[in-house]
PDB file of N, CA and C in Angstrom:
ATOM      1  N   MET A  66      24.137  28.190 -24.617  1.00 48.00           N
ATOM      2  CA  MET A  66      24.114  26.741 -24.715  1.00 48.00           C
ATOM      3  C   MET A  66      25.529  26.238 -24.617  1.00 48.00           C
ATOM      4  N   SER A  67      25.761  25.393 -23.664  1.00 50.00           N
ATOM      5  CA  SER A  67      27.081  24.815 -23.477  1.00 50.00           C
ATOM      6  C   SER A  67      27.132  23.436 -24.118  1.00 50.00           C
ATOM      7  N   THR A  68      28.241  23.137 -24.719  1.00 50.00           N
ATOM      8  CA  THR A  68      28.413  21.802 -25.294  1.00 50.00           C
ATOM      9  C   THR A  68      29.637  21.146 -24.679  1.00 50.00           C
ATOM     10  N   ARG A  69      29.832  21.388 -23.377  1.00 48.00           N
ATOM     11  CA  ARG A  69      31.002  20.837 -22.703  1.00 48.00           C
ATOM     12  C   ARG A  69      31.009  19.314 -22.804  1.00 48.00           C
ATOM     13  N   ALA A  70      32.187  18.751 -22.877  1.00 53.00           N
ATOM     14  CA  ALA A  70      32.334  17.311 -23.045  1.00 53.00           C
ATOM     15  C   ALA A  70      32.482  16.591 -21.711  1.00 53.00           C
ATOM     16  N   ARG A  71      32.523  17.336 -20.623  1.00 52.00           N
ATOM     17  CA  ARG A  71      32.675  16.703 -19.318  1.00 52.00           C
ATOM     18  C   ARG A  71      31.508  17.086 -18.415  1.00 52.00           C
ATOM     19  N   PRO A  72      31.251  16.307 -17.354  1.00 51.00           N
ATOM     20  CA  PRO A  72      30.170  16.646 -16.435  1.00 51.00           C
ATOM     21  C   PRO A  72      30.423  17.997 -15.765  1.00 51.00           C
ATOM     22  N   MET A  73      29.365  18.593 -15.273  1.00 50.00           N
ATOM     23  CA  MET A  73      29.486  19.872 -14.585  1.00 50.00           C
ATOM     24  C   MET A  73      30.418  19.755 -13.384  1.00 50.00           C
ATOM     25  N   VAL A  74      31.073  20.845 -13.038  1.00 53.00           N
ATOM     26  CA  VAL A  74      31.997  20.878 -11.914  1.00 53.00           C
ATOM     27  C   VAL A  74      31.296  20.523 -10.612  1.00 53.00           C
ATOM     28  N   LEU A  75      30.062  20.962 -10.448  1.00 56.00           N
ATOM     29  CA  LEU A  75      29.337  20.707  -9.210  1.00 56.00           C
ATOM     30  C   LEU A  75      28.671  19.339  -9.175  1.00 56.00           C
ATOM     31  N   ASP A  76      28.770  18.587 -10.231  1.00 53.00           N
ATOM     32  CA  ASP A  76      28.195  17.250 -10.294  1.00 53.00           C
ATOM     33  C   ASP A  76      28.890  16.359  -9.273  1.00 53.00           C
ATOM     34  N   ASN A  77      28.100  15.644  -8.487  1.00 59.00           N
ATOM     35  CA  ASN A  77      28.690  14.776  -7.467  1.00 59.00           C
ATOM     36  C   ASN A  77      29.042  13.396  -8.019  1.00 59.00           C
ATOM     37  N   GLY A  78      29.117  13.269  -9.315  1.00 57.00           N
ATOM     38  CA  GLY A  78      29.502  12.010  -9.940  1.00 57.00           C
ATOM     39  C   GLY A  78      28.354  11.263 -10.570  1.00 57.00           C
ATOM     40  N   THR A  79      27.122  11.696 -10.341  1.00 56.00           N
ATOM     41  CA  THR A  79      25.977  10.956 -10.856  1.00 56.00           C
ATOM     42  C   THR A  79      25.898  11.004 -12.371  1.00 56.00           C
ATOM     43  N   SER A  80      26.168  12.154 -12.980  1.00 55.00           N
ATOM     44  CA  SER A  80      26.095  12.250 -14.437  1.00 55.00           C
ATOM     45  C   SER A  80      27.180  11.421 -15.097  1.00 55.00           C
ATOM     46  N   ALA A  81      28.380  11.504 -14.565  1.00 56.00           N
ATOM     47  CA  ALA A  81      29.482  10.724 -15.131  1.00 56.00           C
ATOM     48  C   ALA A  81      29.205   9.234 -14.969  1.00 56.00           C
ATOM     49  N   HIS A  82      28.664   8.851 -13.818  1.00 59.00           N
ATOM     50  CA  HIS A  82      28.349   7.441 -13.584  1.00 59.00           C
ATOM     51  C   HIS A  82      27.250   6.972 -14.538  1.00 59.00           C
ATOM     52  N   ALA A  83      26.212   7.780 -14.695  1.00 59.00           N
ATOM     53  CA  ALA A  83      25.104   7.403 -15.579  1.00 59.00           C
ATOM     54  C   ALA A  83      25.592   7.232 -17.006  1.00 59.00           C
ATOM     55  N   ASP A  84      26.482   8.108 -17.448  1.00 61.00           N
ATOM     56  CA  ASP A  84      27.005   7.994 -18.803  1.00 61.00           C
ATOM     57  C   ASP A  84      27.868   6.744 -18.944  1.00 61.00           C
ATOM     58  N   ALA A  85      28.607   6.423 -17.895  1.00 60.00           N
ATOM     59  CA  ALA A  85      29.484   5.255 -17.953  1.00 60.00           C
ATOM     60  C   ALA A  85      28.702   3.946 -18.015  1.00 60.00           C
ATOM     61  N   VAL A  86      27.553   3.885 -17.338  1.00 62.00           N
ATOM     62  CA  VAL A  86      26.805   2.630 -17.309  1.00 62.00           C
ATOM     63  C   VAL A  86      25.849   2.474 -18.492  1.00 62.00           C
ATOM     64  N   ALA A  87      25.557   3.569 -19.182  1.00 68.00           N
ATOM     65  CA  ALA A  87      24.698   3.462 -20.364  1.00 68.00           C
ATOM     66  C   ALA A  87      25.486   2.725 -21.444  1.00 68.00           C
ATOM     67  N   SER A  88      24.869   1.739 -22.013  1.00 86.00           N
ATOM     68  CA  SER A  88      25.579   0.966 -23.034  1.00 86.00           C
ATOM     69  C   SER A  88      25.774   1.809 -24.287  1.00 86.00           C
ATOM     70  N   ARG A  89      26.817   1.489 -24.993  1.00 89.00           N
ATOM     71  CA  ARG A  89      27.097   2.193 -26.251  1.00 89.00           C
ATOM     72  C   ARG A  89      25.935   2.012 -27.225  1.00 89.00           C
ATOM     73  N   ALA A  90      25.346   0.825 -27.239  1.00 90.00           N
ATOM     74  CA  ALA A  90      24.214   0.562 -28.135  1.00 90.00           C
ATOM     75  C   ALA A  90      23.043   1.481 -27.802  1.00 90.00           C
ATOM     76  N   THR A  91      22.777   1.666 -26.506  1.00 92.00           N
ATOM     77  CA  THR A  91      21.678   2.547 -26.097  1.00 92.00           C
ATOM     78  C   THR A  91      21.986   3.983 -26.503  1.00 92.00           C
ATOM     79  N   ARG A  92      23.197   4.448 -26.227  1.00 94.00           N
ATOM     80  CA  ARG A  92      23.568   5.822 -26.603  1.00 94.00           C
ATOM     81  C   ARG A  92      23.443   6.026 -28.109  1.00 94.00           C
ATOM     82  N   ASP A  93      23.918   5.073 -28.886  1.00 95.00           N
ATOM     83  CA  ASP A  93      23.842   5.182 -30.346  1.00 95.00           C
ATOM     84  C   ASP A  93      22.401   5.162 -30.832  1.00 95.00           C
ATOM     85  N   ARG A  94      21.571   4.335 -30.222  1.00 96.00           N
ATOM     86  CA  ARG A  94      20.176   4.242 -30.641  1.00 96.00           C
ATOM     87  C   ARG A  94      19.427   5.536 -30.327  1.00 96.00           C
ATOM     88  N   VAL A  95      19.683   6.118 -29.147  1.00 96.00           N
ATOM     89  CA  VAL A  95      19.037   7.384 -28.787  1.00 96.00           C
ATOM     90  C   VAL A  95      19.442   8.471 -29.780  1.00 96.00           C
ATOM     91  N   ARG A  96      20.717   8.526 -30.115  1.00 97.00           N
ATOM     92  CA  ARG A  96      21.181   9.514 -31.102  1.00 97.00           C
ATOM     93  C   ARG A  96      20.481   9.316 -32.441  1.00 97.00           C
ATOM     94  N   ALA A  97      20.346   8.071 -32.885  1.00 97.00           N
ATOM     95  CA  ALA A  97      19.699   7.785 -34.171  1.00 97.00           C
ATOM     96  C   ALA A  97      18.231   8.207 -34.151  1.00 97.00           C
ATOM     97  N   VAL A  98      17.565   7.976 -33.040  1.00 97.00           N
ATOM     98  CA  VAL A  98      16.152   8.362 -32.937  1.00 97.00           C
ATOM     99  C   VAL A  98      16.018   9.881 -32.988  1.00 97.00           C
ATOM    100  N   ILE A  99      16.912  10.595 -32.326  1.00 98.00           N
ATOM    101  CA  ILE A  99      16.865  12.059 -32.359  1.00 98.00           C
ATOM    102  C   ILE A  99      17.056  12.568 -33.793  1.00 98.00           C
ATOM    103  N   ILE A 100      17.987  11.996 -34.516  1.00 98.00           N
ATOM    104  CA  ILE A 100      18.202  12.394 -35.913  1.00 98.00           C
ATOM    105  C   ILE A 100      16.943  12.122 -36.739  1.00 98.00           C
ATOM    106  N   THR A 101      16.317  10.979 -36.512  1.00 97.00           N
ATOM    107  CA  THR A 101      15.082  10.648 -37.228  1.00 97.00           C
ATOM    108  C   THR A 101      13.986  11.650 -36.892  1.00 97.00           C
ATOM    109  N   ILE A 102      13.844  11.978 -35.623  1.00 98.00           N
ATOM    110  CA  ILE A 102      12.816  12.937 -35.191  1.00 98.00           C
ATOM    111  C   ILE A 102      13.032  14.281 -35.866  1.00 98.00           C
ATOM    112  N   LEU A 103      14.261  14.779 -35.852  1.00 98.00           N
ATOM    113  CA  LEU A 103      14.528  16.075 -36.472  1.00 98.00           C
ATOM    114  C   LEU A 103      14.347  16.037 -37.985  1.00 98.00           C
ATOM    115  N   SER A 104      14.661  14.901 -38.605  1.00 98.00           N
ATOM    116  CA  SER A 104      14.473  14.822 -40.068  1.00 98.00           C
ATOM    117  C   SER A 104      12.994  14.779 -40.423  1.00 98.00           C
ATOM    118  N   GLU A 105      12.167  14.186 -39.574  1.00 97.00           N
ATOM    119  CA  GLU A 105      10.725  14.098 -39.843  1.00 97.00           C
ATOM    120  C   GLU A 105       9.959  15.344 -39.418  1.00 97.00           C
ATOM    121  N   CYS A 106      10.376  15.957 -38.312  1.00 97.00           N
ATOM    122  CA  CYS A 106       9.596  17.055 -37.724  1.00 97.00           C
ATOM    123  C   CYS A 106      10.170  18.443 -37.990  1.00 97.00           C
ATOM    124  N   GLY A 107      11.398  18.521 -38.456  1.00 95.00           N
ATOM    125  CA  GLY A 107      12.003  19.832 -38.672  1.00 95.00           C
ATOM    126  C   GLY A 107      12.623  20.366 -37.408  1.00 95.00           C
ATOM    127  N   VAL A 108      12.497  21.650 -37.184  1.00 97.00           N
ATOM    128  CA  VAL A 108      13.137  22.295 -36.043  1.00 97.00           C
ATOM    129  C   VAL A 108      12.314  22.078 -34.774  1.00 97.00           C
ATOM    130  N   LEU A 109      13.013  21.735 -33.674  1.00 98.00           N
ATOM    131  CA  LEU A 109      12.338  21.453 -32.403  1.00 98.00           C
ATOM    132  C   LEU A 109      13.191  21.910 -31.224  1.00 98.00           C
ATOM    133  N   THR A 110      12.530  22.276 -30.139  1.00 98.00           N
ATOM    134  CA  THR A 110      13.231  22.539 -28.883  1.00 98.00           C
ATOM    135  C   THR A 110      13.533  21.205 -28.204  1.00 98.00           C
ATOM    136  N   ASP A 111      14.360  21.231 -27.163  1.00 97.00           N
ATOM    137  CA  ASP A 111      14.625  20.002 -26.418  1.00 97.00           C
ATOM    138  C   ASP A 111      13.332  19.391 -25.881  1.00 97.00           C
ATOM    139  N   GLU A 112      12.437  20.224 -25.340  1.00 98.00           N
ATOM    140  CA  GLU A 112      11.164  19.701 -24.820  1.00 98.00           C
ATOM    141  C   GLU A 112      10.374  18.989 -25.903  1.00 98.00           C
ATOM    142  N   GLU A 113      10.351  19.557 -27.086  1.00 98.00           N
ATOM    143  CA  GLU A 113       9.622  18.944 -28.197  1.00 98.00           C
ATOM    144  C   GLU A 113      10.291  17.648 -28.662  1.00 98.00           C
ATOM    145  N   ILE A 114      11.628  17.646 -28.673  1.00 98.00           N
ATOM    146  CA  ILE A 114      12.343  16.409 -29.016  1.00 98.00           C
ATOM    147  C   ILE A 114      12.016  15.331 -27.991  1.00 98.00           C
ATOM    148  N   ILE A 115      12.029  15.681 -26.732  1.00 98.00           N
ATOM    149  CA  ILE A 115      11.725  14.724 -25.657  1.00 98.00           C
ATOM    150  C   ILE A 115      10.302  14.200 -25.792  1.00 98.00           C
ATOM    151  N   ASP A 116       9.349  15.063 -26.096  1.00 97.00           N
ATOM    152  CA  ASP A 116       7.957  14.633 -26.286  1.00 97.00           C
ATOM    153  C   ASP A 116       7.851  13.636 -27.440  1.00 97.00           C
ATOM    154  N   GLN A 117       8.466  13.963 -28.566  1.00 97.00           N
ATOM    155  CA  GLN A 117       8.436  13.069 -29.730  1.00 97.00           C
ATOM    156  C   GLN A 117       9.124  11.741 -29.405  1.00 97.00           C
ATOM    157  N   TYR A 118      10.254  11.811 -28.723  1.00 97.00           N
ATOM    158  CA  TYR A 118      10.990  10.603 -28.355  1.00 97.00           C
ATOM    159  C   TYR A 118      10.137   9.726 -27.437  1.00 97.00           C
ATOM    160  N   SER A 119       9.525  10.333 -26.439  1.00 96.00           N
ATOM    161  CA  SER A 119       8.708   9.578 -25.471  1.00 96.00           C
ATOM    162  C   SER A 119       7.545   8.865 -26.146  1.00 96.00           C
ATOM    163  N   GLN A 120       6.926   9.502 -27.127  1.00 95.00           N
ATOM    164  CA  GLN A 120       5.836   8.859 -27.868  1.00 95.00           C
ATOM    165  C   GLN A 120       6.335   7.620 -28.596  1.00 95.00           C
ATOM    166  N   ARG A 121       7.511   7.702 -29.167  1.00 95.00           N
ATOM    167  CA  ARG A 121       8.060   6.564 -29.907  1.00 95.00           C
ATOM    168  C   ARG A 121       8.521   5.462 -28.957  1.00 95.00           C
ATOM    169  N   ALA A 122       9.089   5.838 -27.817  1.00 94.00           N
ATOM    170  CA  ALA A 122       9.597   4.847 -26.856  1.00 94.00           C
ATOM    171  C   ALA A 122       8.461   3.992 -26.316  1.00 94.00           C
ATOM    172  N   GLY A 123       7.288   4.547 -26.210  1.00 81.00           N
ATOM    173  CA  GLY A 123       6.163   3.784 -25.707  1.00 81.00           C
ATOM    174  C   GLY A 123       5.527   2.876 -26.732  1.00 81.00           C
ATOM    175  N   SER A 124       5.832   3.124 -28.006  1.00 88.00           N
ATOM    176  CA  SER A 124       5.145   2.357 -29.047  1.00 88.00           C
ATOM    177  C   SER A 124       6.073   1.591 -29.990  1.00 88.00           C
ATOM    178  N   HIS A 125       7.370   1.752 -29.863  1.00 88.00           N
ATOM    179  CA  HIS A 125       8.299   1.078 -30.772  1.00 88.00           C
ATOM    180  C   HIS A 125       9.367   0.336 -29.972  1.00 88.00           C
ATOM    181  N   PRO A 126       9.503  -0.971 -30.167  1.00 87.00           N
ATOM    182  CA  PRO A 126      10.433  -1.756 -29.351  1.00 87.00           C
ATOM    183  C   PRO A 126      11.918  -1.428 -29.571  1.00 87.00           C
ATOM    184  N   LEU A 127      12.274  -0.814 -30.681  1.00 89.00           N
ATOM    185  CA  LEU A 127      13.673  -0.492 -30.934  1.00 89.00           C
ATOM    186  C   LEU A 127      14.094   0.861 -30.362  1.00 89.00           C
ATOM    187  N   VAL A 128      13.141   1.588 -29.767  1.00 94.00           N
ATOM    188  CA  VAL A 128      13.452   2.877 -29.159  1.00 94.00           C
ATOM    189  C   VAL A 128      13.558   2.660 -27.656  1.00 94.00           C
ATOM    190  N   PRO A 129      14.781   2.756 -27.103  1.00 94.00           N
ATOM    191  CA  PRO A 129      14.937   2.489 -25.673  1.00 94.00           C
ATOM    192  C   PRO A 129      14.263   3.550 -24.805  1.00 94.00           C
ATOM    193  N   VAL A 130      13.712   3.131 -23.688  1.00 94.00           N
ATOM    194  CA  VAL A 130      13.124   4.055 -22.724  1.00 94.00           C
ATOM    195  C   VAL A 130      14.275   4.653 -21.926  1.00 94.00           C
ATOM    196  N   VAL A 131      14.421   5.962 -22.001  1.00 95.00           N
ATOM    197  CA  VAL A 131      15.491   6.675 -21.312  1.00 95.00           C
ATOM    198  C   VAL A 131      14.925   7.932 -20.672  1.00 95.00           C
ATOM    199  N   THR A 132      15.711   8.572 -19.833  1.00 95.00           N
ATOM    200  CA  THR A 132      15.286   9.790 -19.160  1.00 95.00           C
ATOM    201  C   THR A 132      15.395  10.990 -20.099  1.00 95.00           C
ATOM    202  N   PRO A 133      14.677  12.073 -19.797  1.00 96.00           N
ATOM    203  CA  PRO A 133      14.840  13.302 -20.586  1.00 96.00           C
ATOM    204  C   PRO A 133      16.293  13.789 -20.589  1.00 96.00           C
ATOM    205  N   GLN A 134      16.996  13.630 -19.480  1.00 95.00           N
ATOM    206  CA  GLN A 134      18.399  14.058 -19.437  1.00 95.00           C
ATOM    207  C   GLN A 134      19.249  13.270 -20.428  1.00 95.00           C
ATOM    208  N   ARG A 135      19.012  11.967 -20.558  1.00 96.00           N
ATOM    209  CA  ARG A 135      19.760  11.148 -21.518  1.00 96.00           C
ATOM    210  C   ARG A 135      19.511  11.654 -22.942  1.00 96.00           C
ATOM    211  N   ILE A 136      18.261  12.069 -23.226  1.00 97.00           N
ATOM    212  CA  ILE A 136      17.929  12.592 -24.562  1.00 97.00           C
ATOM    213  C   ILE A 136      18.661  13.909 -24.805  1.00 97.00           C
ATOM    214  N   ARG A 137      18.667  14.803 -23.799  1.00 97.00           N
ATOM    215  CA  ARG A 137      19.386  16.072 -23.947  1.00 97.00           C
ATOM    216  C   ARG A 137      20.890  15.842 -24.103  1.00 97.00           C
ATOM    217  N   THR A 138      21.423  14.879 -23.344  1.00 95.00           N
ATOM    218  CA  THR A 138      22.844  14.555 -23.448  1.00 95.00           C
ATOM    219  C   THR A 138      23.179  14.040 -24.844  1.00 95.00           C
ATOM    220  N   ALA A 139      22.323  13.196 -25.385  1.00 96.00           N
ATOM    221  CA  ALA A 139      22.531  12.671 -26.740  1.00 96.00           C
ATOM    222  C   ALA A 139      22.442  13.789 -27.771  1.00 96.00           C
ATOM    223  N   ARG A 140      21.486  14.697 -27.598  1.00 97.00           N
ATOM    224  CA  ARG A 140      21.364  15.828 -28.522  1.00 97.00           C
ATOM    225  C   ARG A 140      22.623  16.699 -28.445  1.00 97.00           C
ATOM    226  N   ALA A 141      23.132  16.930 -27.239  1.00 96.00           N
ATOM    227  CA  ALA A 141      24.352  17.728 -27.083  1.00 96.00           C
ATOM    228  C   ALA A 141      25.536  17.052 -27.772  1.00 96.00           C
ATOM    229  N   SER A 142      25.613  15.737 -27.698  1.00 96.00           N
ATOM    230  CA  SER A 142      26.720  15.042 -28.371  1.00 96.00           C
ATOM    231  C   SER A 142      26.579  15.151 -29.886  1.00 96.00           C
ATOM    232  N   LEU A 143      25.342  15.178 -30.385  1.00 97.00           N
ATOM    233  CA  LEU A 143      25.124  15.373 -31.819  1.00 97.00           C
ATOM    234  C   LEU A 143      25.557  16.771 -32.255  1.00 97.00           C
ATOM    235  N   VAL A 144      25.356  17.752 -31.376  1.00 97.00           N
ATOM    236  CA  VAL A 144      25.817  19.120 -31.661  1.00 97.00           C
ATOM    237  C   VAL A 144      27.342  19.129 -31.716  1.00 97.00           C
ATOM    238  N   ARG A 145      27.983  18.513 -30.729  1.00 97.00           N
ATOM    239  CA  ARG A 145      29.450  18.466 -30.707  1.00 97.00           C
ATOM    240  C   ARG A 145      30.016  17.767 -31.951  1.00 97.00           C
ATOM    241  N   ASP A 146      29.293  16.764 -32.441  1.00 97.00           N
ATOM    242  CA  ASP A 146      29.747  16.021 -33.616  1.00 97.00           C
ATOM    243  C   ASP A 146      29.376  16.702 -34.934  1.00 97.00           C
ATOM    244  N   GLY A 147      28.683  17.841 -34.862  1.00 98.00           N
ATOM    245  CA  GLY A 147      28.349  18.594 -36.058  1.00 98.00           C
ATOM    246  C   GLY A 147      27.155  18.064 -36.834  1.00 98.00           C
ATOM    247  N   LEU A 148      26.349  17.195 -36.227  1.00 98.00           N
ATOM    248  CA  LEU A 148      25.186  16.632 -36.914  1.00 98.00           C
ATOM    249  C   LEU A 148      23.903  17.417 -36.642  1.00 98.00           C
ATOM    250  N   VAL A 149      23.880  18.149 -35.539  1.00 98.00           N
ATOM    251  CA  VAL A 149      22.731  18.972 -35.151  1.00 98.00           C
ATOM    252  C   VAL A 149      23.277  20.351 -34.811  1.00 98.00           C
ATOM    253  N   ARG A 150      22.477  21.382 -35.106  1.00 98.00           N
ATOM    254  CA  ARG A 150      22.915  22.750 -34.811  1.00 98.00           C
ATOM    255  C   ARG A 150      21.733  23.607 -34.361  1.00 98.00           C
ATOM    256  N   ASP A 151      22.048  24.729 -33.783  1.00 97.00           N
ATOM    257  CA  ASP A 151      21.059  25.736 -33.417  1.00 97.00           C
ATOM    258  C   ASP A 151      20.487  26.306 -34.710  1.00 97.00           C
ATOM    259  N   SER A 152      19.163  26.317 -34.821  1.00 97.00           N
ATOM    260  CA  SER A 152      18.530  26.814 -36.047  1.00 97.00           C
ATOM    261  C   SER A 152      18.437  28.334 -36.083  1.00 97.00           C
ATOM    262  N   HIS A 153      18.688  28.980 -34.955  1.00 96.00           N
ATOM    263  CA  HIS A 153      18.574  30.430 -34.789  1.00 96.00           C
ATOM    264  C   HIS A 153      17.126  30.908 -34.899  1.00 96.00           C
ATOM    265  N   ALA A 154      16.179  29.970 -34.872  1.00 95.00           N
ATOM    266  CA  ALA A 154      14.763  30.341 -34.801  1.00 95.00           C
ATOM    267  C   ALA A 154      14.431  30.633 -33.336  1.00 95.00           C
ATOM    268  N   ILE A 155      13.362  31.352 -33.115  1.00 92.00           N
ATOM    269  CA  ILE A 155      12.944  31.669 -31.749  1.00 92.00           C
ATOM    270  C   ILE A 155      11.998  30.582 -31.269  1.00 92.00           C
ATOM    271  N   GLY A 156      12.354  29.964 -30.154  1.00 96.00           N
ATOM    272  CA  GLY A 156      11.514  28.931 -29.570  1.00 96.00           C
ATOM    273  C   GLY A 156      11.231  29.250 -28.118  1.00 96.00           C
ATOM    274  N   PHE A 157      10.206  28.617 -27.584  1.00 96.00           N
ATOM    275  CA  PHE A 157       9.822  28.853 -26.195  1.00 96.00           C
ATOM    276  C   PHE A 157       9.526  27.532 -25.505  1.00 96.00           C
ATOM    277  N   SER A 158       9.836  27.492 -24.220  1.00 95.00           N
ATOM    278  CA  SER A 158       9.526  26.320 -23.404  1.00 95.00           C
ATOM    279  C   SER A 158       8.062  26.368 -22.990  1.00 95.00           C
ATOM    280  N   ARG A 159       7.602  25.317 -22.333  1.00 94.00           N
ATOM    281  CA  ARG A 159       6.224  25.290 -21.830  1.00 94.00           C
ATOM    282  C   ARG A 159       5.961  26.413 -20.833  1.00 94.00           C
ATOM    283  N   LEU A 160       7.022  26.858 -20.168  1.00 96.00           N
ATOM    284  CA  LEU A 160       6.882  27.933 -19.187  1.00 96.00           C
ATOM    285  C   LEU A 160       6.978  29.317 -19.814  1.00 96.00           C
ATOM    286  N   GLY A 161       7.192  29.356 -21.125  1.00 96.00           N
ATOM    287  CA  GLY A 161       7.264  30.630 -21.820  1.00 96.00           C
ATOM    288  C   GLY A 161       8.659  31.216 -21.897  1.00 96.00           C
ATOM    289  N   ASN A 162       9.650  30.479 -21.438  1.00 96.00           N
ATOM    290  CA  ASN A 162      11.032  30.954 -21.522  1.00 96.00           C
ATOM    291  C   ASN A 162      11.599  30.667 -22.908  1.00 96.00           C
ATOM    292  N   ARG A 163      12.553  31.490 -23.322  1.00 97.00           N
ATOM    293  CA  ARG A 163      13.209  31.270 -24.613  1.00 97.00           C
ATOM    294  C   ARG A 163      13.922  29.924 -24.583  1.00 97.00           C
ATOM    295  N   ALA A 164      13.882  29.227 -25.699  1.00 97.00           N
ATOM    296  CA  ALA A 164      14.536  27.928 -25.800  1.00 97.00           C
ATOM    297  C   ALA A 164      15.218  27.822 -27.146  1.00 97.00           C
ATOM    298  N   THR A 165      16.356  27.141 -27.159  1.00 97.00           N
ATOM    299  CA  THR A 165      17.059  26.898 -28.403  1.00 97.00           C
ATOM    300  C   THR A 165      16.231  25.937 -29.267  1.00 97.00           C
ATOM    301  N   VAL A 166      16.168  26.229 -30.549  1.00 98.00           N
ATOM    302  CA  VAL A 166      15.453  25.383 -31.487  1.00 98.00           C
ATOM    303  C   VAL A 166      16.501  24.687 -32.343  1.00 98.00           C
ATOM    304  N   TRP A 167      16.477  23.351 -32.342  1.00 98.00           N
ATOM    305  CA  TRP A 167      17.504  22.544 -32.976  1.00 98.00           C
ATOM    306  C   TRP A 167      17.069  22.047 -34.353  1.00 98.00           C
ATOM    307  N   THR A 168      18.047  21.884 -35.235  1.00 98.00           N
ATOM    308  CA  THR A 168      17.809  21.346 -36.569  1.00 98.00           C
ATOM    309  C   THR A 168      19.001  20.498 -36.984  1.00 98.00           C
ATOM    310  N   LEU A 169      18.813  19.694 -38.000  1.00 98.00           N
ATOM    311  CA  LEU A 169      19.931  18.923 -38.528  1.00 98.00           C
ATOM    312  C   LEU A 169      20.916  19.858 -39.210  1.00 98.00           C
ATOM    313  N   ALA A 170      22.181  19.545 -39.091  1.00 96.00           N
ATOM    314  CA  ALA A 170      23.231  20.395 -39.682  1.00 96.00           C
ATOM    315  C   ALA A 170      23.327  20.127 -41.179  1.00 96.00           C
TER     316      ALA A 170
END
């Protein structure tokens, strides 16, 4: 799991541009929702966090509708800030691949 603070080297600028145009309020709100999800649900993979987030975005006006990548980016920033960490539990994706399971720090 990489927690790099800059876009990938092969990125043609789309990730950096998307981050630049996302409002600070939206980024902060997505981070807050992720913290709420992890505090209510316990340990979750990124896919599970995205599923929980998507359910709330469709039913709660204060949860902004964002892409799965924006949710993963927000979760990664929470890891960098020391608010979320790898739980060291074994998790799996829908495809059966190993996945990191995240928890509040």
